[in-house]
Coordinates of C-alpha atoms in Angstrom, one line a residue:
M1 CA 16.9 -33.3 24.7
T2 CA 20.0 -32.8 27.0
S3 CA 21.2 -29.3 27.4
N4 CA 25.1 -28.4 27.3
K5 CA 26.4 -24.8 28.2
N6 CA 28.6 -24.9 25.2
N7 CA 25.6 -25.6 23.0
G8 CA 24.7 -22.5 20.7
F9 CA 21.7 -22.0 18.5
W10 CA 20.5 -25.1 16.4
G11 CA 21.9 -27.2 19.2
L12 CA 25.3 -27.4 17.8
N13 CA 28.6 -27.9 20.0
W14 CA 30.7 -25.4 18.7
N15 CA 33.9 -26.4 21.0
N16 CA 33.7 -29.9 19.0
F17 CA 33.1 -28.2 15.8
F18 CA 35.9 -25.9 16.0
H19 CA 38.1 -28.8 17.5
G20 CA 37.3 -31.0 14.6
W21 CA 37.9 -28.1 12.0
R22 CA 41.3 -27.5 13.5
S23 CA 42.1 -31.4 13.3
R24 CA 41.1 -31.5 9.9
T25 CA 43.2 -28.3 8.7
K26 CA 46.1 -30.2 10.2
K27 CA 45.6 -33.3 8.1
T28 CA 45.2 -31.3 4.8
S29 CA 47.3 -28.6 2.9
S30 CA 44.3 -27.6 0.7
S31 CA 44.0 -23.7 1.3
A32 CA 41.0 -23.8 -0.8
S33 CA 39.2 -26.0 1.7
N34 CA 40.2 -23.4 4.4
V35 CA 38.6 -20.5 2.5
M36 CA 35.5 -22.5 1.8
V37 CA 34.8 -23.2 5.4
L38 CA 35.5 -19.6 6.5
L39 CA 33.1 -18.3 3.9
F40 CA 30.3 -20.7 4.8
L41 CA 30.6 -19.7 8.5
F42 CA 30.7 -15.9 7.6
F43 CA 27.4 -16.2 5.4
T44 CA 25.7 -18.5 8.0
I45 CA 26.1 -15.9 10.9
L46 CA 24.9 -13.0 8.4
F47 CA 22.0 -15.0 7.5
C48 CA 20.9 -15.6 11.0
Y49 CA 21.4 -12.1 11.8
L50 CA 19.4 -10.8 8.9
I51 CA 16.5 -13.2 9.7
S52 CA 16.2 -12.3 13.5
D53 CA 16.3 -8.4 12.6
A54 CA 13.6 -8.9 10.1
W55 CA 11.4 -10.7 12.3
V56 CA 11.6 -8.3 15.2
N57 CA 11.0 -5.3 13.1
Y58 CA 8.3 -6.5 10.8
P59 CA 5.1 -4.9 11.5
I60 CA 2.3 -7.1 12.2
D61 CA -1.1 -6.6 10.5
S62 CA -3.7 -8.6 12.4
S63 CA -6.6 -7.4 10.3
T64 CA -8.5 -9.8 8.4
P65 CA -8.8 -10.0 4.6
S66 CA -12.1 -8.2 4.4
E67 CA -10.9 -5.4 6.9
K68 CA -7.8 -4.9 4.5
L69 CA -10.2 -4.4 1.6
S70 CA -12.4 -1.9 3.5
K71 CA -9.5 0.5 4.6
P72 CA -9.8 3.8 2.6
L73 CA -6.7 4.5 0.4
P74 CA -4.7 7.7 1.6
A75 CA -5.9 10.9 0.3
P76 CA -4.0 12.5 -2.8
P77 CA -2.2 15.7 -2.1
P78 CA -4.3 18.7 -2.8
P79 CA -3.6 20.3 -6.2
P80 CA -1.7 23.6 -6.0
L81 CA -4.0 26.5 -5.2
R82 CA -4.4 28.7 -8.3
L83 CA -5.2 32.2 -7.7
K84 CA -8.1 33.9 -9.4
T85 CA -6.9 36.4 -12.1
Y86 CA -8.7 39.8 -12.6
P87 CA -8.1 41.3 -16.1
L88 CA -9.2 44.6 -17.1
Q89 CA -13.0 44.8 -17.9
C90 CA -13.3 47.4 -20.6
N91 CA -16.5 48.4 -22.1
T92 CA -16.7 47.3 -25.8
N93 CA -18.9 50.0 -26.5
K94 CA -16.5 53.2 -26.8
T95 CA -19.3 55.5 -26.8
T96 CA -20.1 54.7 -23.2
N97 CA -18.0 56.1 -20.4
Q98 CA -15.9 53.5 -18.5
T99 CA -17.0 52.8 -14.9
C100 CA -15.6 50.5 -12.4
P101 CA -17.1 47.0 -12.4
N102 CA -19.6 46.2 -9.7
N103 CA -17.7 43.2 -8.8
N104 CA -14.5 45.1 -8.1
Y105 CA -12.3 42.5 -6.0
L106 CA -10.8 45.3 -4.2
I107 CA -13.4 44.9 -1.4
I108 CA -12.0 41.3 -0.7
T109 CA -10.8 41.2 3.0
N110 CA -9.4 37.6 3.2
P111 CA -7.7 36.4 0.2
T112 CA -6.3 32.8 0.5
L113 CA -2.8 32.6 1.5
T114 CA -0.8 29.6 -0.1
N115 CA 2.2 30.5 1.8
L116 CA 1.6 30.2 5.6
D117 CA 5.4 30.7 6.6
P118 CA 6.0 33.6 8.9
A119 CA 6.7 36.7 6.8
P120 CA 10.1 37.6 6.7
T121 CA 11.2 41.1 8.2
C122 CA 11.3 43.9 5.8
P123 CA 14.6 45.6 4.6
D124 CA 16.1 48.1 6.9
Y125 CA 15.2 51.0 5.0
F126 CA 11.6 50.3 6.0
K127 CA 12.6 51.8 9.4
W128 CA 12.7 55.3 7.9
I129 CA 8.6 55.0 7.6
H130 CA 8.7 55.5 11.4
E131 CA 11.2 58.4 11.0
D132 CA 9.1 60.0 8.3
L133 CA 6.0 59.9 10.1
R134 CA 7.5 60.9 13.7
P135 CA 6.4 64.6 13.5
W136 CA 2.9 63.4 13.8
K137 CA 3.6 60.8 16.3
S138 CA 2.2 62.8 19.5
T139 CA -0.3 64.9 18.0
G140 CA -1.7 62.5 15.2
V141 CA -2.8 63.5 11.8
T142 CA -5.8 66.0 11.9
R143 CA -7.9 67.1 9.2
Q144 CA -6.6 70.7 9.5
M145 CA -2.8 69.1 8.8
V146 CA -4.5 67.6 5.7
E147 CA -6.1 70.5 4.4
G148 CA -3.0 72.5 5.2
A149 CA -1.1 70.6 2.3
R150 CA -3.5 71.3 -0.4
K151 CA -1.9 74.6 -1.4
T152 CA 0.8 72.5 -3.3
A153 CA -0.8 69.0 -3.8
H154 CA -1.9 67.8 -7.3
F155 CA -4.6 65.4 -6.1
R156 CA -6.2 63.8 -2.8
V157 CA -6.4 60.1 -2.4
V158 CA -9.2 58.8 -0.2
I159 CA -9.6 55.0 0.4
I160 CA -12.8 53.9 2.1
K161 CA -13.7 50.3 2.3
G162 CA -11.1 49.3 -0.2
R163 CA -12.4 51.7 -3.0
V164 CA -10.3 54.6 -4.2
Y165 CA -11.5 58.3 -4.6
I166 CA -9.4 60.9 -6.3
E167 CA -9.8 64.7 -6.1
K168 CA -7.7 66.4 -8.6
Y169 CA -6.6 69.9 -8.1
R170 CA -3.8 70.7 -10.8
K171 CA -2.0 69.0 -13.6
S172 CA 1.5 67.5 -12.8
L173 CA 4.6 67.5 -15.1
Q174 CA 4.1 65.0 -17.9
T175 CA 1.9 61.9 -16.5
R176 CA 3.4 61.7 -13.1
D177 CA 0.1 62.0 -11.5
K178 CA -1.5 59.4 -13.6
F179 CA 1.0 56.7 -12.9
T180 CA 1.3 57.7 -9.2
M181 CA -2.6 57.0 -9.0
W182 CA -2.2 53.8 -11.2
G183 CA 0.6 52.6 -8.7
I184 CA -1.9 53.1 -5.7
L185 CA -4.5 51.2 -7.5
Q186 CA -2.2 48.2 -8.3
L187 CA -1.5 48.2 -4.5
L188 CA -5.0 47.7 -3.7
R189 CA -5.2 44.8 -6.4
W190 CA -1.9 43.4 -4.8
Y191 CA -3.4 43.5 -1.2
P192 CA -7.1 44.0 -1.7
G193 CA -9.3 44.6 1.4
K194 CA -6.0 45.0 3.8
L195 CA -5.6 49.0 4.0
P196 CA -7.7 50.8 6.5
D197 CA -9.6 54.0 5.4
L198 CA -7.6 56.9 4.7
E199 CA -7.0 60.3 3.5
L200 CA -4.0 61.9 2.1
M201 CA -2.6 64.8 0.0
F202 CA 0.0 64.1 -2.7
D203 CA 2.5 66.7 -4.4
C204 CA 4.1 65.3 -7.6
D205 CA 6.9 68.0 -8.0
D206 CA 10.5 67.4 -7.4
R207 CA 11.5 69.5 -4.2
P208 CA 10.4 69.2 -0.7
V209 CA 8.1 72.1 0.5
I210 CA 7.5 71.5 4.2
P211 CA 10.7 72.9 6.0
A212 CA 11.1 71.5 9.6
V213 CA 12.5 74.8 10.8
R214 CA 9.1 76.2 10.6
F215 CA 7.4 74.0 12.9
K216 CA 9.9 74.0 15.8
K217 CA 7.6 76.0 18.1
P218 CA 5.6 74.2 20.6
G219 CA 2.2 73.7 19.3
S220 CA 3.0 74.0 15.6
S221 CA 2.2 71.1 13.5
P222 CA 3.3 70.6 9.9
P223 CA 0.9 69.7 7.1
A224 CA 0.9 65.9 6.1
L225 CA 2.0 65.9 2.5
F226 CA 3.3 63.0 0.3
R227 CA 5.8 63.2 -2.4
Y228 CA 8.8 61.4 -4.1
C229 CA 11.5 62.7 -2.3
S230 CA 12.8 64.9 0.7
D231 CA 16.0 66.1 2.4
D232 CA 17.4 66.2 5.8
F233 CA 15.6 69.5 6.6
G234 CA 12.2 68.5 5.1
L235 CA 9.1 67.0 6.6
D236 CA 7.6 65.8 3.3
I237 CA 6.6 62.0 3.5
V238 CA 8.6 60.0 0.9
F239 CA 6.7 57.6 -1.4
P240 CA 7.8 55.4 -4.4
D241 CA 7.8 57.5 -7.7
W242 CA 5.6 56.9 -10.9
S243 CA 8.4 55.2 -12.9
F244 CA 8.0 51.8 -10.9
W245 CA 4.9 51.5 -13.2
G246 CA 6.7 52.8 -16.1
W247 CA 7.8 56.3 -17.4
A248 CA 6.0 56.7 -20.8
E249 CA 7.6 60.1 -22.0
T250 CA 11.1 58.3 -21.9
N251 CA 10.0 54.7 -23.0
I252 CA 11.1 53.1 -19.7
K253 CA 9.2 49.8 -18.6
P254 CA 7.6 49.2 -15.5
W255 CA 10.1 48.2 -12.9
R256 CA 9.6 44.3 -12.9
N257 CA 10.4 44.6 -16.5
A258 CA 13.0 47.0 -16.5
T259 CA 15.1 44.9 -13.9
R260 CA 14.6 41.8 -15.9
D261 CA 15.9 43.3 -18.8
I262 CA 18.9 44.9 -16.9
K263 CA 19.7 41.5 -15.4
G264 CA 20.1 40.4 -18.9
G265 CA 22.4 43.4 -19.9
N266 CA 24.5 42.6 -17.0
K267 CA 25.4 39.2 -18.2
R268 CA 26.6 40.4 -21.4
I269 CA 30.1 41.7 -20.3
K270 CA 31.8 40.6 -17.3
W271 CA 32.9 43.3 -14.7
K272 CA 36.5 43.1 -15.6
D273 CA 36.0 43.1 -19.2
R274 CA 34.0 46.3 -19.3
V275 CA 35.1 49.6 -20.3
P276 CA 37.5 50.8 -17.4
Y277 CA 35.9 54.4 -17.3
A278 CA 33.2 56.2 -15.6
Y279 CA 30.0 56.5 -17.9
W280 CA 27.1 59.0 -17.6
R281 CA 24.2 59.9 -20.1
G282 CA 21.8 62.3 -19.3
N283 CA 20.2 65.8 -19.6
P284 CA 22.5 68.4 -18.3
N285 CA 20.1 71.3 -18.9
V286 CA 18.1 70.5 -15.6
H287 CA 20.7 72.1 -13.2
R288 CA 23.9 73.7 -13.0
K289 CA 25.4 70.4 -11.1
R290 CA 25.0 68.5 -14.2
Q291 CA 26.6 71.4 -16.5
D292 CA 29.4 71.4 -14.0
L293 CA 29.8 67.5 -14.5
L294 CA 30.5 68.1 -18.2
K295 CA 33.7 69.9 -17.5
C296 CA 34.9 66.6 -16.4
N297 CA 34.6 64.9 -19.9
V298 CA 37.6 63.6 -21.9
S299 CA 39.1 66.1 -23.8
K300 CA 42.4 66.5 -26.1
D301 CA 44.1 68.3 -23.0
Y302 CA 43.0 65.9 -20.1
D303 CA 41.5 62.7 -19.3
W304 CA 39.5 62.6 -15.9
N305 CA 38.7 58.8 -16.6
T306 CA 35.2 59.7 -17.6
R307 CA 32.9 59.1 -20.6
L308 CA 29.9 61.6 -20.6
Y309 CA 27.3 61.8 -23.3
L310 CA 24.3 64.1 -23.7
Q311 CA 20.8 62.6 -23.8
N312 CA 18.0 64.6 -25.9
W313 CA 14.8 62.9 -25.2
K314 CA 13.0 64.7 -28.1
D315 CA 15.6 63.2 -30.5
Q316 CA 15.4 60.0 -28.7
A317 CA 11.7 59.9 -29.2
K318 CA 12.0 60.5 -33.0
E319 CA 14.5 57.8 -33.4
G320 CA 12.6 55.2 -31.4
Y321 CA 14.7 55.4 -28.2
K322 CA 17.3 53.1 -29.9
E323 CA 20.3 54.7 -27.5
S324 CA 18.0 54.6 -24.3
N325 CA 17.7 50.9 -23.5
L326 CA 18.8 50.6 -20.1
E327 CA 20.2 47.1 -20.6
D328 CA 22.5 48.4 -23.0
Q329 CA 24.2 51.0 -20.7
C330 CA 25.9 48.4 -18.3
T331 CA 29.0 48.5 -20.3
H332 CA 31.6 50.5 -18.1
R333 CA 33.0 49.4 -14.8
Y334 CA 31.8 52.8 -13.4
K335 CA 28.5 54.7 -13.6
I336 CA 27.9 58.2 -12.3
Y337 CA 24.8 59.3 -10.4
I338 CA 24.4 63.0 -10.2
E339 CA 20.9 64.6 -9.0
G340 CA 19.3 67.2 -11.5
W341 CA 16.6 69.9 -10.2
A342 CA 16.1 67.4 -7.2
W343 CA 16.5 63.6 -6.9
S344 CA 16.6 61.6 -10.1
V345 CA 14.7 58.4 -10.9
S346 CA 17.8 57.2 -12.7
Q347 CA 19.4 56.3 -9.5
K348 CA 17.7 52.9 -9.2
Y349 CA 18.6 52.0 -12.9
I350 CA 22.5 52.9 -12.5
L351 CA 22.7 50.9 -9.3
A352 CA 21.2 47.9 -11.0
C353 CA 24.0 47.7 -13.5
D354 CA 26.5 45.6 -11.5
S355 CA 29.0 48.8 -12.1
M356 CA 30.5 50.5 -9.1
T357 CA 28.2 53.7 -8.9
L358 CA 30.0 56.8 -8.2
L359 CA 27.5 58.9 -6.4
V360 CA 28.0 62.6 -6.5
T361 CA 27.1 64.1 -2.9
P362 CA 23.2 64.1 -3.1
E363 CA 21.1 66.7 -1.3
Y364 CA 17.8 64.6 -1.6
H365 CA 16.8 61.1 -0.7
E366 CA 14.2 58.6 -2.2
F367 CA 12.5 56.1 0.1
Y368 CA 14.9 53.4 -0.3
T369 CA 18.3 55.1 -0.3
R370 CA 18.8 55.9 3.3
A371 CA 19.9 52.6 4.4
M372 CA 22.7 52.5 1.7
L373 CA 26.3 52.8 2.6
P374 CA 29.5 54.2 1.1
L375 CA 32.2 51.6 0.2
V376 CA 29.4 48.9 0.7
H377 CA 26.8 49.9 -2.2
Y378 CA 28.4 53.0 -3.8
W379 CA 31.6 55.1 -3.9
P380 CA 31.1 58.6 -2.7
I381 CA 32.1 61.6 -5.0
K382 CA 32.7 65.4 -3.9
D383 CA 30.3 67.7 -5.3
N384 CA 32.7 70.6 -5.0
S385 CA 35.5 69.0 -7.0
K386 CA 33.9 66.3 -9.1
C387 CA 36.5 66.0 -11.6
K388 CA 39.4 65.2 -9.3
S389 CA 37.2 62.9 -7.2
L390 CA 36.0 61.0 -10.2
K391 CA 39.5 60.5 -11.5
F392 CA 40.9 59.3 -8.1
A393 CA 37.7 56.9 -7.8
V394 CA 38.4 55.3 -11.1
D395 CA 42.1 54.8 -10.6
W396 CA 41.3 53.3 -7.3
G397 CA 38.8 50.8 -8.8
N398 CA 41.3 49.8 -11.5
N399 CA 43.9 49.2 -8.8
H400 CA 41.5 47.3 -6.7
T401 CA 39.6 45.5 -9.2
S402 CA 38.1 42.8 -6.9
K403 CA 37.0 45.5 -4.2
A404 CA 35.6 47.7 -6.9
Q405 CA 33.6 45.0 -8.4
A406 CA 32.4 43.8 -5.0
I407 CA 31.2 47.4 -4.3
G408 CA 29.3 47.3 -7.7
E409 CA 27.7 44.0 -7.2
A410 CA 26.6 44.7 -3.7
G411 CA 24.9 47.8 -4.7
S412 CA 23.2 46.0 -7.8
R413 CA 22.2 43.3 -5.5
Y414 CA 20.4 45.7 -3.0
I415 CA 18.5 47.0 -5.8
H416 CA 17.6 43.6 -7.6
E417 CA 16.6 41.9 -4.1
D418 CA 15.8 44.6 -1.7
L419 CA 14.0 46.8 -4.0
K420 CA 12.0 44.0 -6.1
M421 CA 8.6 45.3 -6.7
E422 CA 7.2 42.9 -3.9
Y423 CA 9.1 45.3 -1.5
V424 CA 7.9 48.4 -3.3
Y425 CA 4.2 47.2 -2.6
D426 CA 5.2 46.4 1.0
Y427 CA 6.6 49.7 1.7
M428 CA 3.6 51.4 0.2
F429 CA 1.5 49.1 2.2
H430 CA 3.1 49.7 5.7
L431 CA 3.5 53.4 5.0
L432 CA -0.2 54.1 4.5
K433 CA -1.2 51.6 7.3
E434 CA 1.0 53.6 9.8
Y435 CA -0.2 56.8 8.5
A436 CA -3.7 55.7 8.9
K437 CA -3.2 54.7 12.5
L438 CA -2.1 58.3 13.1
Q439 CA -5.5 59.9 11.6
R440 CA -7.6 61.9 14.2
F441 CA -10.5 62.2 11.7
K442 CA -12.9 60.1 9.7
P443 CA -11.9 59.9 5.9
E444 CA -15.0 61.2 3.7
I445 CA -15.4 61.3 0.0
P446 CA -15.1 64.9 -1.1
P447 CA -18.0 66.1 -3.3
N448 CA -15.7 66.8 -6.4
A449 CA -14.2 63.3 -6.1
I450 CA -14.3 60.4 -8.7
E451 CA -14.0 56.7 -7.9
L452 CA -11.0 55.5 -9.7
C453 CA -10.0 51.7 -10.7
S454 CA -7.9 50.2 -13.1
E455 CA -10.7 50.1 -15.8
A456 CA -11.5 53.6 -15.4
M457 CA -7.8 54.5 -16.1
A458 CA -6.4 52.0 -18.6
C459 CA -9.5 51.3 -20.7
Q460 CA -9.6 55.0 -22.0
E461 CA -5.6 55.1 -22.7
E462 CA -4.1 54.4 -25.8
G463 CA -0.4 53.9 -27.1
I464 CA 2.2 53.6 -24.8
W465 CA 0.3 54.8 -21.8
R466 CA -2.2 51.8 -22.3
K467 CA 0.8 49.4 -22.9
L468 CA 2.5 50.2 -19.8
M469 CA -0.6 50.0 -17.6
E470 CA -1.2 46.6 -19.0
E471 CA 2.4 45.6 -18.4
S472 CA 2.1 46.7 -14.9
L473 CA -1.5 45.7 -14.0
E474 CA -1.6 43.3 -11.0
K475 CA -4.0 40.5 -12.2
S476 CA -3.9 38.4 -9.0
P477 CA -3.9 39.2 -5.2
R478 CA -0.5 38.3 -3.8
D479 CA -0.9 35.1 -1.9
E480 CA 1.7 35.9 0.9
A481 CA 1.5 38.3 3.6
P482 CA 3.3 41.5 3.6
C483 CA 6.9 41.4 5.2
T484 CA 7.0 42.4 8.9
L485 CA 7.7 46.0 9.4
P486 CA 10.8 46.2 11.6
P487 CA 10.7 48.4 14.8
P488 CA 12.1 52.2 14.7
Y489 CA 15.5 52.9 15.3
D490 CA 16.7 53.4 18.8
P491 CA 18.0 57.0 19.0
L492 CA 21.6 55.6 19.7
E493 CA 21.3 52.8 17.0
L494 CA 20.2 55.7 14.5
K495 CA 23.2 57.8 15.7
E496 CA 25.5 55.1 15.2
F497 CA 24.3 54.4 11.8
L498 CA 24.6 57.9 10.7
G499 CA 28.0 58.0 12.2
K500 CA 29.3 55.1 10.2
K501 CA 27.9 56.5 7.1
A502 CA 29.8 59.7 7.7
N503 CA 33.1 58.0 8.7
L504 CA 33.1 55.8 5.8
T505 CA 32.8 58.9 3.3
R506 CA 35.4 60.7 5.4
Q507 CA 37.8 57.8 4.8
V508 CA 37.4 57.9 0.9
E509 CA 38.0 61.8 1.0
M510 CA 41.2 61.1 3.1
W511 CA 42.5 58.7 0.4
E512 CA 41.5 61.1 -2.1
D513 CA 43.4 63.8 -0.4
N514 CA 46.4 61.8 0.0
Y515 CA 46.4 60.6 -3.5
W516 CA 46.5 64.3 -5.1
T517 CA 48.9 65.5 -2.4
S518 CA 51.5 62.5 -2.8
S519 CA 51.5 62.4 -6.5
P520 CA 49.7 65.4 -8.2
K521 CA 48.3 64.2 -11.5

């Protein structure tokens, strides 16, 4: 075969081809023929390109037919891991005392994790764990410091090898002590075998009792005492309150169920369609602050933009708590939070409602509230001039509806996302773990202590107490690691944060002062 530099693939002489084609097109006037030729040329080139590309990229399998048959099929994906559940194991014979089962899974040390992704960092309020434990950072926690808290404690908690032992000293108000113990048991069902041995004292009363001023002298060491709230002058160690597992005396559900219901209530009425006033319902007899708040209620002489309602829990109990459902109280654009004798468990329910929370200047803090900011999560209200402050807040919100709605939703999002039950357990876990690191003694089971487990508590209960315990029972260990505890505040960082909080509050006070000065209402 002779070669020609003008020959392309298949040995065609393309110069002659195109020359002949041009000659033919000159001899005919048929446009249809021209189109057919061009289409033929286009599809010929496309076909050749596809054939060559497939040939180059096609994987060649050189194995014989018998080898192909002997190759194993790819393994199917593993089925999703189902965590084993541990329901209550109550004795069927009611004449015998309920004891803890021998196969108590709290001693499990390595439950299987299905989520191996790195644990996320805990919310910012976890940083206050370091601040609450700072008084014992240099000295550690000695047995004398634990025993020093006994005079006000309601009970002692001892955890050894994943088992819980309780030494009771006195009865608390209502069933606070019972549901606090229950919450600790659920923590150990949630994270079985993960807590170190420890020993602590717990006080279920309202106000803090360890003033920092008494322990400023060198060598003086404060007692180590856990409770539900503290203040800027106290050294009490703050711990989640009992109502996260249900508040039987007020028919309030465990936190998971309560927040689910409140979310449903939030969807019933859009924010801008809600009543454009500030709402509060509660018992005013617990403190003069609340009695003073009632002076701000609407009257025939004046309207402070508030709608305040009295709550009589005895009457509500008789009527089946028909007017006490938390999800039914998300009807106003603004909701008021005010402390009682000390802090109030109502704060988390108020914040969860999507309404802009009007927070009367508090004296006390819970474990999660110290990371919240005014104008971000809530609107600050002056304690010494509540009525005027409330009226201005509502007027401002109704004139800046988008901003007021954003504050309400940010506070609600903080509660539903950063205070979900998983984070409550994580806070308990990290607080107790960091506390245990400070212990300078070996925890021991007191002679009068009893072993406590979920069965020993729930199986003997009846009515709403049993119902709430069953609802809040953690039936399976968590299949994820706890969130990662953030480092403590740098001193400058903490100073800047507290300064920002104070400046935002002053900003609101300046707006309010100008409001009343420029146009007295």
